[in-house]
GROMACS .gro file of C-alpha atoms in nm:
model
  394
    1MET     CA    1  -0.782  -0.897   2.634
    2ARG     CA    2  -0.782  -0.519   2.596
    3LYS     CA    3  -1.123  -0.356   2.590
    4LYS     CA    4  -1.203  -0.260   2.230
    5GLU     CA    5  -1.232   0.111   2.156
    6LYS     CA    6  -1.586   0.246   2.111
    7VAL     CA    7  -1.491   0.584   1.961
    8LEU     CA    8  -1.307   0.589   1.628
    9PHE     CA    9  -1.106   0.909   1.666
   10ASN     CA   10  -0.955   0.817   2.000
   11ARG     CA   11  -0.615   0.943   2.116
   12ASN     CA   12  -0.412   0.642   2.005
   13TYR     CA   13  -0.584   0.619   1.667
   14ASN     CA   14  -0.512   0.987   1.599
   15MET     CA   15  -0.147   0.941   1.696
   16MET     CA   16  -0.109   0.644   1.463
   17MET     CA   17  -0.275   0.848   1.185
   18LEU     CA   18  -0.003   1.108   1.231
   19VAL     CA   19   0.273   0.845   1.231
   20GLY     CA   20   0.141   0.695   0.909
   21LEU     CA   21   0.116   1.036   0.744
   22LEU     CA   22   0.474   1.133   0.835
   23ILE     CA   23   0.621   0.804   0.708
   24ALA     CA   24   0.415   0.817   0.388
   25PHE     CA   25   0.527   1.174   0.321
   26GLY     CA   26   0.890   1.076   0.364
   27TYR     CA   27   0.851   0.788   0.120
   28SER     CA   28   0.673   1.002  -0.143
   29MET     CA   29   0.929   1.284  -0.117
   30ILE     CA   30   1.217   1.052  -0.203
   31SER     CA   31   1.065   0.781  -0.425
   32THR     CA   32   1.060   0.981  -0.749
   33LEU     CA   33   1.416   1.112  -0.703
   34ILE     CA   34   1.615   0.798  -0.621
   35SER     CA   35   1.694   0.715  -0.984
   36SER     CA   36   1.820   1.065  -1.058
   37TYR     CA   37   2.025   1.066  -0.736
   38ALA     CA   38   2.182   0.734  -0.834
   39VAL     CA   39   2.277   0.877  -1.174
   40GLU     CA   40   2.426   1.184  -1.003
   41ILE     CA   41   2.664   0.968  -0.797
   42GLY     CA   42   2.775   0.768  -1.100
   43ALA     CA   43   2.517   0.497  -1.183
   44SER     CA   44   2.409   0.405  -1.536
   45LEU     CA   45   2.039   0.421  -1.621
   46THR     CA   46   2.008   0.043  -1.586
   47ILE     CA   47   2.175   0.045  -1.244
   48ALA     CA   48   1.965   0.346  -1.142
   49GLY     CA   49   1.649   0.153  -1.226
   50THR     CA   50   1.775  -0.146  -1.030
   51THR     CA   51   1.851   0.079  -0.734
   52ALA     CA   52   1.493   0.203  -0.739
   53GLY     CA   53   1.340  -0.144  -0.780
   54ILE     CA   54   1.549  -0.330  -0.523
   55TYR     CA   55   1.358  -0.141  -0.253
   56SER     CA   56   1.031  -0.322  -0.339
   57ILE     CA   57   1.204  -0.661  -0.358
   58SER     CA   58   1.349  -0.608  -0.010
   59ALA     CA   59   1.008  -0.507   0.126
   60LEU     CA   60   0.844  -0.812  -0.034
   61LEU     CA   61   1.095  -1.055   0.119
   62VAL     CA   62   1.033  -0.936   0.475
   63ARG     CA   63   0.652  -0.917   0.453
   64PRO     CA   64   0.574  -1.273   0.573
   65PHE     CA   65   0.815  -1.249   0.866
   66SER     CA   66   0.690  -0.904   0.963
   67GLY     CA   67   0.336  -1.038   0.974
   68ILE     CA   68   0.407  -1.323   1.211
   69ALA     CA   69   0.630  -1.097   1.422
   70ALA     CA   70   0.346  -0.844   1.458
   71ASP     CA   71   0.131  -1.120   1.609
   72ARG     CA   72   0.401  -1.239   1.851
   73VAL     CA   73   0.589  -0.933   1.980
   74ASN     CA   74   0.497  -0.593   2.122
   75ARG     CA   75   0.361  -0.404   1.822
   76LYS     CA   76   0.455  -0.064   1.960
   77TYR     CA   77   0.819  -0.169   1.994
   78MET     CA   78   0.810  -0.319   1.646
   79CYS     CA   79   0.680   0.010   1.502
   80LEU     CA   80   0.942   0.202   1.698
   81LEU     CA   81   1.225  -0.015   1.570
   82ALA     CA   82   1.120   0.003   1.205
   83THR     CA   83   1.057   0.378   1.218
   84SER     CA   84   1.390   0.442   1.392
   85VAL     CA   85   1.572   0.242   1.121
   86ILE     CA   86   1.399   0.451   0.852
   87CYS     CA   87   1.516   0.764   1.035
   88PHE     CA   88   1.880   0.648   1.036
   89VAL     CA   89   1.852   0.529   0.675
   90MET     CA   90   1.776   0.886   0.569
   91LEU     CA   91   2.108   0.992   0.716
   92GLY     CA   92   2.263   0.701   0.527
   93TYR     CA   93   2.136   0.835   0.194
   94GLY     CA   94   2.324   1.157   0.258
   95LEU     CA   95   2.642   0.968   0.347
   96ALA     CA   96   2.630   0.723   0.052
   97ALA     CA   97   2.927   0.820  -0.166
   98ASN     CA   98   2.896   0.543  -0.428
   99ILE     CA   99   2.636   0.320  -0.587
  100GLY     CA  100   2.731   0.016  -0.378
  101ALA     CA  101   2.662   0.202  -0.054
  102LEU     CA  102   2.337   0.339  -0.198
  103MET     CA  103   2.224  -0.015  -0.289
  104ILE     CA  104   2.279  -0.131   0.068
  105ILE     CA  105   2.087   0.168   0.202
  106ARG     CA  106   1.797   0.093  -0.035
  107ILE     CA  107   1.781  -0.270   0.077
  108ILE     CA  108   1.773  -0.168   0.444
  109HIS     CA  109   1.516   0.103   0.373
  110GLY     CA  110   1.290  -0.139   0.184
  111ALA     CA  111   1.305  -0.396   0.464
  112ALA     CA  112   1.232  -0.134   0.730
  113PHE     CA  113   0.944   0.006   0.527
  114GLY     CA  114   0.799  -0.342   0.477
  115ILE     CA  115   0.810  -0.407   0.852
  116SER     CA  116   0.676  -0.061   0.930
  117GLY     CA  117   0.375  -0.097   0.699
  118THR     CA  118   0.268  -0.428   0.852
  119ALA     CA  119   0.336  -0.324   1.212
  120ASN     CA  120   0.162   0.012   1.181
  121MET     CA  121  -0.149  -0.139   1.022
  122SER     CA  122  -0.162  -0.416   1.283
  123LEU     CA  123  -0.127  -0.164   1.565
  124ILE     CA  124  -0.382   0.088   1.441
  125SER     CA  125  -0.639  -0.187   1.389
  126GLU     CA  126  -0.637  -0.238   1.767
  127TYR     CA  127  -0.770   0.115   1.815
  128ILE     CA  128  -1.054   0.091   1.562
  129PRO     CA  129  -1.403  -0.026   1.671
  130GLU     CA  130  -1.479  -0.358   1.503
  131GLU     CA  131  -1.796  -0.232   1.335
  132ARG     CA  132  -1.608   0.069   1.189
  133MET     CA  133  -1.298  -0.113   1.067
  134GLY     CA  134  -1.342  -0.017   0.701
  135GLU     CA  135  -1.406   0.346   0.791
  136GLY     CA  136  -1.103   0.359   1.019
  137LEU     CA  137  -0.870   0.203   0.764
  138GLY     CA  138  -1.013   0.434   0.497
  139TYR     CA  139  -0.926   0.744   0.696
  140TYR     CA  140  -0.581   0.602   0.769
  141GLY     CA  141  -0.528   0.551   0.396
  142MET     CA  142  -0.601   0.919   0.334
  143GLY     CA  143  -0.252   0.995   0.462
  144GLN     CA  144  -0.101   0.779   0.188
  145VAL     CA  145  -0.316   0.951  -0.076
  146LEU     CA  146  -0.233   1.300   0.054
  147SER     CA  147   0.137   1.214   0.050
  148GLN     CA  148   0.109   1.096  -0.311
  149VAL     CA  149  -0.051   1.427  -0.409
  150CYS     CA  150   0.191   1.660  -0.228
  151GLY     CA  151   0.502   1.455  -0.145
  152PRO     CA  152   0.675   1.427  -0.484
  153SER     CA  153   0.635   1.798  -0.561
  154LEU     CA  154   0.758   1.895  -0.217
  155GLY     CA  155   1.058   1.664  -0.250
  156VAL     CA  156   1.151   1.806  -0.590
  157ALA     CA  157   1.112   2.162  -0.463
  158ILE     CA  158   1.344   2.100  -0.167
  159LYS     CA  159   1.598   1.919  -0.386
  160ASN     CA  160   1.600   2.195  -0.649
  161ARG     CA  161   1.644   2.472  -0.393
  162PHE     CA  162   1.873   2.311  -0.135
  163GLY     CA  163   2.006   1.987  -0.286
  164TYR     CA  164   1.965   1.615  -0.220
  165HIS     CA  165   2.135   1.613   0.119
  166THR     CA  166   1.899   1.873   0.265
  167LEU     CA  167   1.605   1.668   0.133
  168PHE     CA  168   1.734   1.356   0.309
  169TYR     CA  169   1.780   1.546   0.636
  170CYS     CA  170   1.429   1.695   0.613
  171ILE     CA  171   1.280   1.347   0.573
  172CYS     CA  172   1.495   1.228   0.862
  173PHE     CA  173   1.346   1.504   1.077
  174LEU     CA  174   0.989   1.411   0.979
  175THR     CA  175   1.059   1.047   1.065
  176LEU     CA  176   1.212   1.154   1.396
  177ILE     CA  177   0.882   1.324   1.483
  178ALA     CA  178   0.706   0.993   1.407
  179VAL     CA  179   0.944   0.818   1.649
  180ALA     CA  180   0.860   1.075   1.918
  181VAL     CA  181   0.487   1.025   1.866
  182LEU     CA  182   0.525   0.648   1.897
  183LEU     CA  183   0.715   0.693   2.223
  184LEU     CA  184   0.414   0.882   2.363
  185LEU     CA  185   0.167   0.615   2.247
  186LYS     CA  186  -0.009   0.432   2.531
  187TYR     CA  187   0.001   0.062   2.457
  188ALA     CA  188  -0.044  -0.258   2.652
  189PRO     CA  189  -0.011  -0.584   2.454
  190ALA     CA  190  -0.343  -0.764   2.415
  191GLN     CA  191  -0.379  -1.102   2.582
  192TYR     CA  192  -0.360  -1.293   2.255
  193SER     CA  193  -0.019  -1.140   2.180
  194THR     CA  194   0.131  -1.294   2.494
  195GLU     CA  195  -0.018  -1.641   2.455
  196LYS     CA  196   0.199  -1.934   2.348
  197LYS     CA  197   0.217  -1.953   1.969
  198GLU     CA  198   0.276  -2.233   1.723
  199LYS     CA  199   0.625  -2.286   1.588
  200ILE     CA  200   0.714  -2.071   1.288
  201SER     CA  201   0.670  -2.256   0.960
  202VAL     CA  202   0.599  -2.178   0.596
  203GLN     CA  203   0.233  -2.263   0.658
  204ASN     CA  204   0.179  -1.997   0.922
  205LEU     CA  205   0.384  -1.721   0.756
  206ILE     CA  206   0.090  -1.652   0.524
  207ALA     CA  207  -0.281  -1.628   0.604
  208ARG     CA  208  -0.404  -1.883   0.352
  209ASP     CA  209  -0.768  -1.793   0.416
  210CYS     CA  210  -0.687  -1.437   0.302
  211LEU     CA  211  -0.479  -1.534  -0.001
  212ILE     CA  212  -0.749  -1.495  -0.268
  213TYR     CA  213  -0.845  -1.152  -0.130
  214ALA     CA  214  -0.478  -1.050  -0.129
  215LEU     CA  215  -0.422  -1.164  -0.487
  216VAL     CA  216  -0.736  -0.985  -0.609
  217ALA     CA  217  -0.619  -0.672  -0.424
  218GLY     CA  218  -0.290  -0.716  -0.608
  219MET     CA  219  -0.475  -0.656  -0.935
  220PHE     CA  220  -0.545  -0.297  -0.829
  221SER     CA  221  -0.175  -0.255  -0.750
  222MET     CA  222  -0.094  -0.406  -1.089
  223CYS     CA  223  -0.301  -0.133  -1.255
  224ASN     CA  224  -0.114   0.129  -1.054
  225GLY     CA  225   0.221  -0.012  -1.163
  226VAL     CA  226   0.122  -0.033  -1.530
  227VAL     CA  227  -0.021   0.319  -1.537
  228ASN     CA  228   0.275   0.469  -1.351
  229SER     CA  229   0.521   0.294  -1.581
  230PHE     CA  230   0.361   0.340  -1.923
  231LEU     CA  231   0.101   0.619  -1.929
  232GLN     CA  232   0.357   0.891  -1.996
  233LEU     CA  233   0.506   0.679  -2.274
  234LEU     CA  234   0.157   0.630  -2.419
  235GLY     CA  235   0.105   1.006  -2.417
  236THR     CA  236   0.436   1.064  -2.593
  237SER     CA  237   0.368   0.803  -2.862
  238ARG     CA  238   0.022   0.950  -2.934
  239ASN     CA  239   0.121   1.316  -2.894
  240ILE     CA  240  -0.117   1.366  -2.602
  241SER     CA  241  -0.011   1.661  -2.388
  242GLY     CA  242  -0.125   1.707  -2.029
  243ILE     CA  243  -0.081   1.347  -1.913
  244PRO     CA  244   0.009   1.462  -1.556
  245LEU     CA  245  -0.355   1.573  -1.526
  246PHE     CA  246  -0.448   1.203  -1.504
  247PHE     CA  247  -0.253   1.164  -1.180
  248SER     CA  248  -0.387   1.486  -1.030
  249VAL     CA  249  -0.752   1.400  -1.104
  250ASN     CA  250  -0.704   1.044  -0.984
  251ALA     CA  251  -0.539   1.150  -0.658
  252ILE     CA  252  -0.794   1.422  -0.576
  253ILE     CA  253  -1.095   1.197  -0.634
  254LEU     CA  254  -0.929   0.912  -0.443
  255PHE     CA  255  -0.869   1.147  -0.150
  256VAL     CA  256  -1.236   1.254  -0.147
  257LEU     CA  257  -1.352   0.893  -0.173
  258ARG     CA  258  -1.146   0.802   0.134
  259LEU     CA  259  -1.367   1.039   0.338
  260PHE     CA  260  -1.670   0.813   0.306
  261MET     CA  261  -1.578   0.492   0.121
  262GLY     CA  262  -1.488   0.319   0.448
  263LYS     CA  263  -1.844   0.373   0.573
  264VAL     CA  264  -1.979   0.225   0.248
  265VAL     CA  265  -1.754  -0.080   0.294
  266ASP     CA  266  -1.877  -0.132   0.653
  267LYS     CA  267  -2.245  -0.108   0.554
  268SER     CA  268  -2.237  -0.282   0.213
  269GLY     CA  269  -2.143  -0.635   0.125
  270LEU     CA  270  -1.787  -0.712   0.021
  271THR     CA  271  -1.889  -0.884  -0.301
  272GLY     CA  272  -2.081  -0.588  -0.443
  273VAL     CA  273  -1.807  -0.334  -0.369
  274VAL     CA  274  -1.529  -0.550  -0.512
  275ASN     CA  275  -1.729  -0.640  -0.824
  276PHE     CA  276  -1.799  -0.273  -0.896
  277SER     CA  277  -1.434  -0.184  -0.834
  278LEU     CA  278  -1.297  -0.453  -1.066
  279ILE     CA  279  -1.538  -0.356  -1.345
  280ALA     CA  280  -1.449   0.013  -1.302
  281GLY     CA  281  -1.080  -0.077  -1.315
  282ALA     CA  282  -1.123  -0.287  -1.630
  283VAL     CA  283  -1.314  -0.009  -1.806
  284SER     CA  284  -1.052   0.242  -1.695
  285MET     CA  285  -0.774   0.035  -1.856
  286ALA     CA  286  -0.979  -0.012  -2.175
  287LEU     CA  287  -1.031   0.365  -2.200
  288LEU     CA  288  -0.656   0.423  -2.175
  289GLY     CA  289  -0.600   0.173  -2.455
  290ALA     CA  290  -0.850   0.359  -2.674
  291ALA     CA  291  -0.750   0.713  -2.572
  292TYR     CA  292  -0.606   0.951  -2.831
  293GLY     CA  293  -0.698   1.266  -2.639
  294MET     CA  294  -0.740   1.399  -2.284
  295PRO     CA  295  -1.119   1.346  -2.241
  296LEU     CA  296  -1.085   0.965  -2.225
  297ILE     CA  297  -0.767   1.001  -2.017
  298VAL     CA  298  -0.951   1.209  -1.755
  299LEU     CA  299  -1.253   0.975  -1.754
  300SER     CA  300  -1.015   0.683  -1.702
  301ALA     CA  301  -0.859   0.865  -1.405
  302VAL     CA  302  -1.202   0.906  -1.245
  303LEU     CA  303  -1.294   0.538  -1.291
  304LYS     CA  304  -0.954   0.424  -1.166
  305ALA     CA  305  -1.002   0.628  -0.848
  306PHE     CA  306  -1.339   0.460  -0.783
  307SER     CA  307  -1.182   0.123  -0.858
  308GLN     CA  308  -0.887   0.165  -0.624
  309GLY     CA  309  -1.079   0.353  -0.357
  310GLY     CA  310  -1.341   0.082  -0.315
  311GLY     CA  311  -1.153  -0.235  -0.402
  312GLN     CA  312  -0.838  -0.199  -0.195
  313ILE     CA  313  -0.995  -0.079   0.130
  314SER     CA  314  -1.275  -0.340   0.118
  315LEU     CA  315  -1.035  -0.630   0.061
  316GLN     CA  316  -0.792  -0.506   0.326
  317THR     CA  317  -1.078  -0.480   0.576
  318ALA     CA  318  -1.199  -0.829   0.479
  319CYS     CA  319  -0.852  -0.977   0.535
  320ILE     CA  320  -0.827  -0.829   0.885
  321LYS     CA  321  -1.177  -0.939   0.984
  322LYS     CA  322  -1.135  -1.286   0.836
  323ALA     CA  323  -0.810  -1.354   1.021
  324GLY     CA  324  -0.926  -1.222   1.360
  325PRO     CA  325  -0.739  -1.007   1.617
  326ALA     CA  326  -0.478  -1.270   1.701
  327ARG     CA  327  -0.362  -1.298   1.338
  328VAL     CA  328  -0.409  -0.942   1.213
  329GLY     CA  329  -0.033  -0.909   1.153
  330ILE     CA  330  -0.018  -1.212   0.925
  331ALA     CA  331  -0.337  -1.099   0.749
  332THR     CA  332  -0.189  -0.755   0.688
  333SER     CA  333   0.140  -0.889   0.556
  334THR     CA  334  -0.046  -1.134   0.329
  335TYR     CA  335  -0.249  -0.844   0.188
  336TYR     CA  336   0.068  -0.645   0.123
  337ILE     CA  337   0.234  -0.946  -0.043
  338GLY     CA  338  -0.046  -0.945  -0.300
  339ALA     CA  339   0.003  -0.570  -0.351
  340ASP     CA  340   0.381  -0.609  -0.388
  341ILE     CA  341   0.343  -0.889  -0.642
  342GLY     CA  342   0.095  -0.692  -0.849
  343GLN     CA  343   0.300  -0.374  -0.834
  344GLY     CA  344   0.623  -0.556  -0.921
  345ILE     CA  345   0.521  -0.817  -1.178
  346GLY     CA  346   0.251  -0.616  -1.357
  347PRO     CA  347   0.483  -0.364  -1.526
  348ILE     CA  348   0.728  -0.640  -1.625
  349VAL     CA  349   0.464  -0.860  -1.791
  350CYS     CA  350   0.277  -0.570  -1.950
  351GLY     CA  351   0.602  -0.413  -2.067
  352LYS     CA  352   0.677  -0.734  -2.256
  353ILE     CA  353   0.328  -0.725  -2.409
  354ALA     CA  354   0.377  -0.362  -2.518
  355GLU     CA  355   0.715  -0.447  -2.665
  356ASN     CA  356   0.570  -0.728  -2.879
  357THR     CA  357   0.243  -0.550  -2.971
  358ASN     CA  358   0.158  -0.192  -2.869
  359TYR     CA  359   0.030   0.013  -2.575
  360GLU     CA  360  -0.332  -0.029  -2.684
  361ILE     CA  361  -0.315  -0.409  -2.660
  362MET     CA  362  -0.122  -0.383  -2.333
  363PHE     CA  363  -0.394  -0.178  -2.162
  364TYR     CA  364  -0.669  -0.401  -2.306
  365VAL     CA  365  -0.493  -0.709  -2.168
  366THR     CA  366  -0.467  -0.539  -1.828
  367GLY     CA  367  -0.843  -0.483  -1.837
  368ILE     CA  368  -0.901  -0.848  -1.930
  369ILE     CA  369  -0.689  -0.957  -1.634
  370MET     CA  370  -0.915  -0.746  -1.410
  371ILE     CA  371  -1.222  -0.923  -1.549
  372ALA     CA  372  -1.056  -1.262  -1.497
  373SER     CA  373  -0.996  -1.160  -1.135
  374LEU     CA  374  -1.366  -1.075  -1.110
  375VAL     CA  375  -1.458  -1.429  -1.214
  376ILE     CA  376  -1.210  -1.589  -0.972
  377PHE     CA  377  -1.327  -1.366  -0.685
  378ASN     CA  378  -1.694  -1.452  -0.738
  379MET     CA  379  -1.620  -1.825  -0.764
  380TYR     CA  380  -1.437  -1.801  -0.432
  381GLN     CA  381  -1.718  -1.603  -0.269
  382LYS     CA  382  -1.973  -1.858  -0.387
  383ARG     CA  383  -1.763  -2.144  -0.247
  384GLU     CA  384  -1.717  -1.962   0.084
  385GLY     CA  385  -2.091  -1.901   0.105
  386LYS     CA  386  -2.161  -2.272   0.060
  387ARG     CA  387  -1.898  -2.359   0.322
  388VAL     CA  388  -2.053  -2.125   0.579
  389ILE     CA  389  -2.398  -2.273   0.516
  390ALA     CA  390  -2.258  -2.624   0.554
  391ASP     CA  391  -2.088  -2.529   0.882
  392LEU     CA  392  -2.411  -2.383   1.018
  393ALA     CA  393  -2.601  -2.697   0.917
  394HIS     CA  394  -2.364  -2.906   1.128
   0.00000   0.00000   0.00000
């Protein structure tokens, strides 16, 4: 088995940080413009929305298979393949002349992104010292946050000045740099990745011992989906101007939190961090439901940043540690399945609630779901604690 790294910012870790940043930037630059691009080439609004959403469905479907693959094949090659496909997909966007072709490109892009996310996380975890896993993953996540802050604006600026095709080619170039970095990465498969594995089955496509953590983590993604989908509509219905400030404040605080939250996760207990995060998230949603002006909106953004910044990184770290090095790929994909479900189903369910009641009730219900998750999480932690004590007794 490969000797575990003792220094966090080692050469391979830094290279994977750069790869993650480049891929995240490419995703953020294009994600907010796909619907408008679909309309430009002839799609209706309904089809444009489907074109945007089919990406997440494609990513969700490949998650379990990407997880088990990451534990069975050379992770560097897996990252290279997925990143190379993303690179070619960007050229495909520019060549798509009709909505049917664009749909196919979106499906391929979603699948490649789903594989890339699992493979990259599995690979970078090999270069993080065990005792600094939360810190290492926290720093890695800063790239995603930075891309969320700068990526959409940069994408819009390039599109407005040079057009969609130039934007696609710019993202293709960024992804090509990521491919080059991966080619320079020094990697030798760990011993456990070459050992004989069990046959593939439904049972070993998902890390069942990480499932509760993944589903609880999905609640934070649910909040993201609900806020992204309905906050602007809430502002319009209540005549609240300046709603974009919510996203700016949230992203900036989340970026700052990533600088040290990983260290807090490594030194503090999982239960305390997750409990605080779920309560902060619930209060954040309640404030949005009650908000008729920007002060409560901004306060909600701050609380949501603390919720997401602590809850997601702590649960992701727990999944990886719980599964062990030989199953880190399956653990990562299981975590992302929870995130995909929350991000996808949350807006659909809460949209139905808003349609039958109002936005206030919708946000209150979202907060109640967070509290229900808190109860389920603590029941699970209590049961796990009793199981560990029983195992030690025997």
